[in-house]
PDB file of C-alpha atoms in Angstrom:
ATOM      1  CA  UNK A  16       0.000   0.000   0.000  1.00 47.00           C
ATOM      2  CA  UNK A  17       1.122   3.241  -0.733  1.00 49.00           C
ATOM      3  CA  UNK A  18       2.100   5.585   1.984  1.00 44.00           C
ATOM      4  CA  UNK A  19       0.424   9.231   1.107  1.00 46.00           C
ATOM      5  CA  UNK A  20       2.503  12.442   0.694  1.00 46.00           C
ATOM      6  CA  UNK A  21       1.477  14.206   3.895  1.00 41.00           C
ATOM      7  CA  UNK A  22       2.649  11.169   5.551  1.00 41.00           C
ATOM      8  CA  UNK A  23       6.463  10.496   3.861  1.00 44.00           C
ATOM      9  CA  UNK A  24       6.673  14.372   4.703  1.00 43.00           C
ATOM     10  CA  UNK A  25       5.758  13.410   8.224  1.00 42.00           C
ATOM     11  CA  UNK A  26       8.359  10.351   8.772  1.00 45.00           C
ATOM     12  CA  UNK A  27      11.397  12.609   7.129  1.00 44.00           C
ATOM     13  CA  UNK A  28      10.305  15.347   9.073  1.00 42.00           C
ATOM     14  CA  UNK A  29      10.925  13.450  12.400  1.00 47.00           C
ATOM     15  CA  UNK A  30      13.783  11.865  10.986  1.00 44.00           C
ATOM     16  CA  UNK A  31      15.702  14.903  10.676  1.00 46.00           C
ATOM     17  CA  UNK A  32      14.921  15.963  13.669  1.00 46.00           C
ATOM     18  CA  UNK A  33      16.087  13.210  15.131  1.00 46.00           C
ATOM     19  CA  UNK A  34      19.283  13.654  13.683  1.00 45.00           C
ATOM     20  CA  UNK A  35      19.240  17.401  14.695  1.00 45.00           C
ATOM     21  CA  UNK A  36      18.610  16.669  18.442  1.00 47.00           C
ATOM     22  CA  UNK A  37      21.435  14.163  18.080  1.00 42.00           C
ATOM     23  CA  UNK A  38      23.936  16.251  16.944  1.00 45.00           C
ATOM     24  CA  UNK A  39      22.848  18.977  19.232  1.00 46.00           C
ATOM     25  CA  UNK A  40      23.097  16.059  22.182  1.00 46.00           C
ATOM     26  CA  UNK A  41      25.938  13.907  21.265  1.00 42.00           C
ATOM     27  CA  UNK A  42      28.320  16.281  18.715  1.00 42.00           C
ATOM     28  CA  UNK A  43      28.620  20.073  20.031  1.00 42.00           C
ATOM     29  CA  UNK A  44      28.790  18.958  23.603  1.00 40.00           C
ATOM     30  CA  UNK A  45      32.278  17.524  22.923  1.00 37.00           C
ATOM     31  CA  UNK A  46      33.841  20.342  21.621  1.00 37.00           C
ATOM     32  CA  UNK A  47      35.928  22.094  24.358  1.00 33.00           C
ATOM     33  CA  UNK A  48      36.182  25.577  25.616  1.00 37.00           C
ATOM     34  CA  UNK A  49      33.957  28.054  24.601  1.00 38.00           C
ATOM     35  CA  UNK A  50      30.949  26.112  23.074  1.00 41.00           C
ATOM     36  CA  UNK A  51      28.891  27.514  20.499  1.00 42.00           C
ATOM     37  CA  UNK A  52      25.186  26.471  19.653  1.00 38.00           C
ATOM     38  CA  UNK A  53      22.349  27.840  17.547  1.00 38.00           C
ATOM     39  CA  UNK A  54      19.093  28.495  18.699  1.00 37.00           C
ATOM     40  CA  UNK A  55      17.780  25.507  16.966  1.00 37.00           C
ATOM     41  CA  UNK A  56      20.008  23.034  18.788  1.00 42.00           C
ATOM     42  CA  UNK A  57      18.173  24.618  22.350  1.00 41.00           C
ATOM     43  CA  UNK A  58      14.964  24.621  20.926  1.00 37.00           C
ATOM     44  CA  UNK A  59      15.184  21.314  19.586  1.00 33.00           C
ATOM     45  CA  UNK A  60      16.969  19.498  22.421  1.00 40.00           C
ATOM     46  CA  UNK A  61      14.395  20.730  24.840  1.00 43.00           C
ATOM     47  CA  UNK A  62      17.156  21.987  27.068  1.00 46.00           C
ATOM     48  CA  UNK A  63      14.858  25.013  28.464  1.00 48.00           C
ATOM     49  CA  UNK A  64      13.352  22.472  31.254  1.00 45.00           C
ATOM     50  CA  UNK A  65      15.834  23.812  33.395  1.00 64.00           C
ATOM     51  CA  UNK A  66      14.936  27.455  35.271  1.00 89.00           C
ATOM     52  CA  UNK A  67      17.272  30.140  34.018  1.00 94.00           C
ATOM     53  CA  UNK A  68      18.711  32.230  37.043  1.00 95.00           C
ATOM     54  CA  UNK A  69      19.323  36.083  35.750  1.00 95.00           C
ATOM     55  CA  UNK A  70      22.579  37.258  34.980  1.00 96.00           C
ATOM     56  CA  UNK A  71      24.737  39.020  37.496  1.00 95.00           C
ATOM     57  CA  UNK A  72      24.700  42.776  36.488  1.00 96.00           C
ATOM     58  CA  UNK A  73      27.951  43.505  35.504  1.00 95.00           C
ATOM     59  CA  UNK A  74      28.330  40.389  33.495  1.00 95.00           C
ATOM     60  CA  UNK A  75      29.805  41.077  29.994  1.00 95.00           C
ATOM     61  CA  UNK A  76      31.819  39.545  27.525  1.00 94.00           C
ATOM     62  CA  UNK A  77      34.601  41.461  25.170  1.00 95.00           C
ATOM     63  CA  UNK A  78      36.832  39.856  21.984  1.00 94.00           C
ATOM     64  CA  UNK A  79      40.224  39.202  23.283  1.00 94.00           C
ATOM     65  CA  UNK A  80      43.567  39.099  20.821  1.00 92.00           C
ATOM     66  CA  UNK A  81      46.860  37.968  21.874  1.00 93.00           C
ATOM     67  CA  UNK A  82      48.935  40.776  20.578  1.00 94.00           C
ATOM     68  CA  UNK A  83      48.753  44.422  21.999  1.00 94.00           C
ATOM     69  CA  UNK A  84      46.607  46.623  19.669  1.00 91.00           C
ATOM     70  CA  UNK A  85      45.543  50.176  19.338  1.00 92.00           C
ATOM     71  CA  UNK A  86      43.338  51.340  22.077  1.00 92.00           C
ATOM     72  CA  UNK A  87      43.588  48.106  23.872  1.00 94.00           C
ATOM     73  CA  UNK A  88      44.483  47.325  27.498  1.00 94.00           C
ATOM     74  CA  UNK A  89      45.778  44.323  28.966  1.00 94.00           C
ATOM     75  CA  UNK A  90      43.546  41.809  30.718  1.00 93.00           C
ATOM     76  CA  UNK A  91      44.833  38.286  32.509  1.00 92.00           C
ATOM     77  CA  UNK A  92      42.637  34.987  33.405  1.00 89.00           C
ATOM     78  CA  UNK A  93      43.285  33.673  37.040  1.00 86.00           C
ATOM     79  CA  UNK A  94      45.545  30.835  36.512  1.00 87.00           C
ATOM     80  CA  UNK A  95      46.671  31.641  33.147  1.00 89.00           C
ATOM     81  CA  UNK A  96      50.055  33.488  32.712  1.00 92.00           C
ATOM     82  CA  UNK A  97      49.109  34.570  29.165  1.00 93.00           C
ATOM     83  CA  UNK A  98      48.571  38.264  28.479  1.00 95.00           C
ATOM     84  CA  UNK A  99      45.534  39.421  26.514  1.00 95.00           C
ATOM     85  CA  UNK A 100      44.616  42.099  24.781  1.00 95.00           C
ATOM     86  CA  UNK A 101      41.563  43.897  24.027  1.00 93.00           C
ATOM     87  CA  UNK A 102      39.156  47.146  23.567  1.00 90.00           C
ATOM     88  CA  UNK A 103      37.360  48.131  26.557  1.00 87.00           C
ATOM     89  CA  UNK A 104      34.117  48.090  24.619  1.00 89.00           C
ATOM     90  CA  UNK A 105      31.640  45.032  25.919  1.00 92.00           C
ATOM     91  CA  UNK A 106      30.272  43.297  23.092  1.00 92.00           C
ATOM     92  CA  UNK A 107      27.860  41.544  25.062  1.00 93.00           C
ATOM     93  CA  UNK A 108      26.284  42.582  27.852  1.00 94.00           C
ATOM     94  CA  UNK A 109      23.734  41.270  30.969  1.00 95.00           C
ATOM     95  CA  UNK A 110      20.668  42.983  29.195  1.00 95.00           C
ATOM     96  CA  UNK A 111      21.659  40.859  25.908  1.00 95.00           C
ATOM     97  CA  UNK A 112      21.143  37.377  28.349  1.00 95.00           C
ATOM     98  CA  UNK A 113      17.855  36.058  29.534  1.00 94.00           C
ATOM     99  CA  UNK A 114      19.219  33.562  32.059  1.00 96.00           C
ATOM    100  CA  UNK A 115      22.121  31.271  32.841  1.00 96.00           C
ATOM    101  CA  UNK A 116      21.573  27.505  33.902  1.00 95.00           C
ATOM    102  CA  UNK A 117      24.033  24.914  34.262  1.00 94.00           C
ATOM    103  CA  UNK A 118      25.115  22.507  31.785  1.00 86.00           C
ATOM    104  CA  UNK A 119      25.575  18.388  32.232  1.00 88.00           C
ATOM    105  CA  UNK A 120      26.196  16.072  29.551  1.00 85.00           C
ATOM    106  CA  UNK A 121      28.090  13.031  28.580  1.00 84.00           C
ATOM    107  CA  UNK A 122      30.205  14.090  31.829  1.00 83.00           C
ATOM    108  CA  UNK A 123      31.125  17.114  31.113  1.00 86.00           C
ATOM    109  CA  UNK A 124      30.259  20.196  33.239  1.00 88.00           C
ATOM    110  CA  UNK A 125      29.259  23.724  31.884  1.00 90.00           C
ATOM    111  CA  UNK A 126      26.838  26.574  31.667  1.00 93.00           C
ATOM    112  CA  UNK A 127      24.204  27.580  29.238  1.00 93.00           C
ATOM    113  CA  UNK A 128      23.447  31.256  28.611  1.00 92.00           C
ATOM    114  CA  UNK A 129      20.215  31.525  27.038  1.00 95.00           C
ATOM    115  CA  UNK A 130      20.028  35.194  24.920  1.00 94.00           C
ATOM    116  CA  UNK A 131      17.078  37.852  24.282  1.00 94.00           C
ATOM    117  CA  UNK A 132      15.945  37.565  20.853  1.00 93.00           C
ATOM    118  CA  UNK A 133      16.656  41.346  20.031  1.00 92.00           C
ATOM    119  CA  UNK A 134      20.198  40.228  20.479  1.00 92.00           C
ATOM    120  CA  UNK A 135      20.414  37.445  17.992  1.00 89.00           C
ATOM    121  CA  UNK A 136      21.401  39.004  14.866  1.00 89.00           C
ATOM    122  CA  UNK A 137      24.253  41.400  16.719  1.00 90.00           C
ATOM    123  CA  UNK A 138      25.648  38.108  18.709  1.00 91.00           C
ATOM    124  CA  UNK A 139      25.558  36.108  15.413  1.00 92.00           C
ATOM    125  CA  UNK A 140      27.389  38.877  13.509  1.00 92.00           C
ATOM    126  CA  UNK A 141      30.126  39.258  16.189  1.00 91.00           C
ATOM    127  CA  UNK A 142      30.284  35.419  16.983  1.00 91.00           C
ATOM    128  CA  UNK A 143      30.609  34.895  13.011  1.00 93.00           C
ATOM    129  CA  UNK A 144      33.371  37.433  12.776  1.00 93.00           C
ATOM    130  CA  UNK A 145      35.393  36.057  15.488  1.00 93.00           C
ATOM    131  CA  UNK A 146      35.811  32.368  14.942  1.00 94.00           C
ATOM    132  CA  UNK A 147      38.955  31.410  16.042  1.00 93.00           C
ATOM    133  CA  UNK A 148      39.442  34.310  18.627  1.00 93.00           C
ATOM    134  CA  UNK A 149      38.970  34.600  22.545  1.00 93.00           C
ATOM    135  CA  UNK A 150      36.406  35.645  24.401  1.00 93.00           C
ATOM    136  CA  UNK A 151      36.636  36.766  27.798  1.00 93.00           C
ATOM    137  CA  UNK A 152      33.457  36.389  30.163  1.00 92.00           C
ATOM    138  CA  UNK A 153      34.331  39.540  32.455  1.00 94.00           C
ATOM    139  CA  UNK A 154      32.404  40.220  35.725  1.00 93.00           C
ATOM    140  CA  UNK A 155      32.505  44.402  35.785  1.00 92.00           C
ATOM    141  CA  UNK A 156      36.369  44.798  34.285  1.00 91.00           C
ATOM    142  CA  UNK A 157      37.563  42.066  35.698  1.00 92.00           C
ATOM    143  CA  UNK A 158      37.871  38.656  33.571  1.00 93.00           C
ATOM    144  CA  UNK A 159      37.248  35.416  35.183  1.00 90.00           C
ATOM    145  CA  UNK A 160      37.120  32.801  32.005  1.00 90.00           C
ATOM    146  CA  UNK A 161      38.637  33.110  28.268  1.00 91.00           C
ATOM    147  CA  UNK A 162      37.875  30.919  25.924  1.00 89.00           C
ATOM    148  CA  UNK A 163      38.129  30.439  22.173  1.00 90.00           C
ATOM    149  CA  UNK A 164      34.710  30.934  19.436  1.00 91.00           C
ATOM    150  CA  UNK A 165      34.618  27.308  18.079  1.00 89.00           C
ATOM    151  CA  UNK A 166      31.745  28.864  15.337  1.00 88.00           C
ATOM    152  CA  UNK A 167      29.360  31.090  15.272  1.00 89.00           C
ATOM    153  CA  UNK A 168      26.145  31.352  17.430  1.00 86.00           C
ATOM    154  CA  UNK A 169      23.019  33.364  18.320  1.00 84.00           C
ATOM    155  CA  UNK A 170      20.097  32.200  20.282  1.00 90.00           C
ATOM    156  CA  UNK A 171      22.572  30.579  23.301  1.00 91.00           C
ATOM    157  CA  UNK A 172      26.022  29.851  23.797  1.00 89.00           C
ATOM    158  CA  UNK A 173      27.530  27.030  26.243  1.00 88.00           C
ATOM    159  CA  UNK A 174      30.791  27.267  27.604  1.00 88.00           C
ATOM    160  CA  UNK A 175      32.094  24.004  28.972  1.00 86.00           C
ATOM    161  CA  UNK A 176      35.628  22.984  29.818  1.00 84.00           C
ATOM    162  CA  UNK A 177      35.275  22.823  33.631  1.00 82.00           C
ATOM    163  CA  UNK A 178      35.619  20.210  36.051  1.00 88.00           C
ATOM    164  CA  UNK A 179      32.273  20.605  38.977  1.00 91.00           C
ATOM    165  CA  UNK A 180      34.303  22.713  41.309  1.00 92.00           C
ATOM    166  CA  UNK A 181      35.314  25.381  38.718  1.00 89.00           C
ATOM    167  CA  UNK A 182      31.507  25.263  36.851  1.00 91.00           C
ATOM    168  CA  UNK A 183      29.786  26.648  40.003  1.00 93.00           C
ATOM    169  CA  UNK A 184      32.400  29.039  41.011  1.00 92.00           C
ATOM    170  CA  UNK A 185      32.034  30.041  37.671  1.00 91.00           C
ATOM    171  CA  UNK A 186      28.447  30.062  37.726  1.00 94.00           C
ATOM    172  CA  UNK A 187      28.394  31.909  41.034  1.00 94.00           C
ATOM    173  CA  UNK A 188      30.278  34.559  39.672  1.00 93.00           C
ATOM    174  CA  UNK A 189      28.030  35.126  36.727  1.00 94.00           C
ATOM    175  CA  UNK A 190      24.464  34.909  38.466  1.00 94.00           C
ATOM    176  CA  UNK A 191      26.039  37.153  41.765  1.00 89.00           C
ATOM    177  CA  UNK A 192      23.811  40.395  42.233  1.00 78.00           C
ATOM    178  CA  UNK A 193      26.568  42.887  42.012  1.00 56.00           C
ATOM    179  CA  UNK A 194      28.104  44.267  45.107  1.00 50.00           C
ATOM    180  CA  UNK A 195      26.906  47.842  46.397  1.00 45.00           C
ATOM    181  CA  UNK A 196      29.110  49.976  45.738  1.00 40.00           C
ATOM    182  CA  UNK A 197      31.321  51.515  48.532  1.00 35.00           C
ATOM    183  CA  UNK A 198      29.160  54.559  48.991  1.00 36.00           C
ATOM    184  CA  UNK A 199      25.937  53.209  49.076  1.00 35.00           C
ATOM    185  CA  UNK A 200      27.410  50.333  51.508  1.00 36.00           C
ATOM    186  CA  UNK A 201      28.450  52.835  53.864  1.00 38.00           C
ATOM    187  CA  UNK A 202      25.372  55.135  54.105  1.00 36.00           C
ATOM    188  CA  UNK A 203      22.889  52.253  54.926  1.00 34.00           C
TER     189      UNK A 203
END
């Protein structure tokens, strides 16, 4: 018996998104450092389950080189004797981020930052522009991971390359209400 259109349509349709939510499940996760997915991969893998926490305030993120450039002012990771280099302009910042969660899969520890649609096409463009260069995750001026863009993203980004003790200090970090400043601290 013959199988009608509507229904072929229907069995490759699910079909490739099988395959999607496997590659989204099983492929990206293993790519270390700074781990880039689309929006489709987190809509598809139903990864949203999870309550996002807000972003700590002063969260922001800034394009990192390794040698000195015009404008630019040096910035070290904790742990890393490495000098970078970069603008003091934040390409990414906490209003561009929904919510942060953590990340588990296939053993590997990491956090998922989930963005605000209005900042899609700008995080695509930068991400797309700056494959193969380092981004810093910076809390106020102060930098705390840097990482490499493995490709381009938009929707949500997950950075992985942690073992459990360094994901939620890292995690801390980013979902932290910022500190009152010195002033304010000091007149309540």
């Amino acid at each position: 018996m013959k199988r009608p259109d509507s229904m072929r349509a229907i069995e490759a349709s699910g079909a490739r998104g099988r395959v999607h939510r496997l590659a989204c499940k099983v492929l990206l996760p293993t790519l270390i450092g700074l781990l880039l997915t689309s929006t489709g991969c987190q809509l598809m893998t139903g990864g949203d389950a999870t309550a996002l926490i807000p972003p700590n305030p002063d969260l922001n993120f800034r394009i990192l080189h390794t040698e000195p450039c015009t404008g630019c002012r040096e910035f070290h990771e904790p742990g890393n004797p490495m000098t970078f280099y970069g603008l003091p302009r934040r390409v990414i910042r906490a209003e561009d981020i929904v919510g942060l969660r953590r990340y588990e899969q296939h053993g590997e520890e990491g956090i998922v930052l989930r963005f605000v649609p209005a900042a899609d096409a700008k995080i695509r463009n930068l991400s797309q522009g700056n494959i193969g260069k380092q981004m810093a995750v910076m809390i106020g001026d102060e930098p705390v991971r840097i990482s490499t863009i493995q490709s381009a993203f938009s929707g949500a980004m997950v950075i992985t390359g942690y073992t459990l003790p360094q994901r939620e200090a890292l995690f801390q970090r980013m979902t932290s209400a910022a500190a009152k400043d010195a002033k304010s601290a000091a007149a309540e």
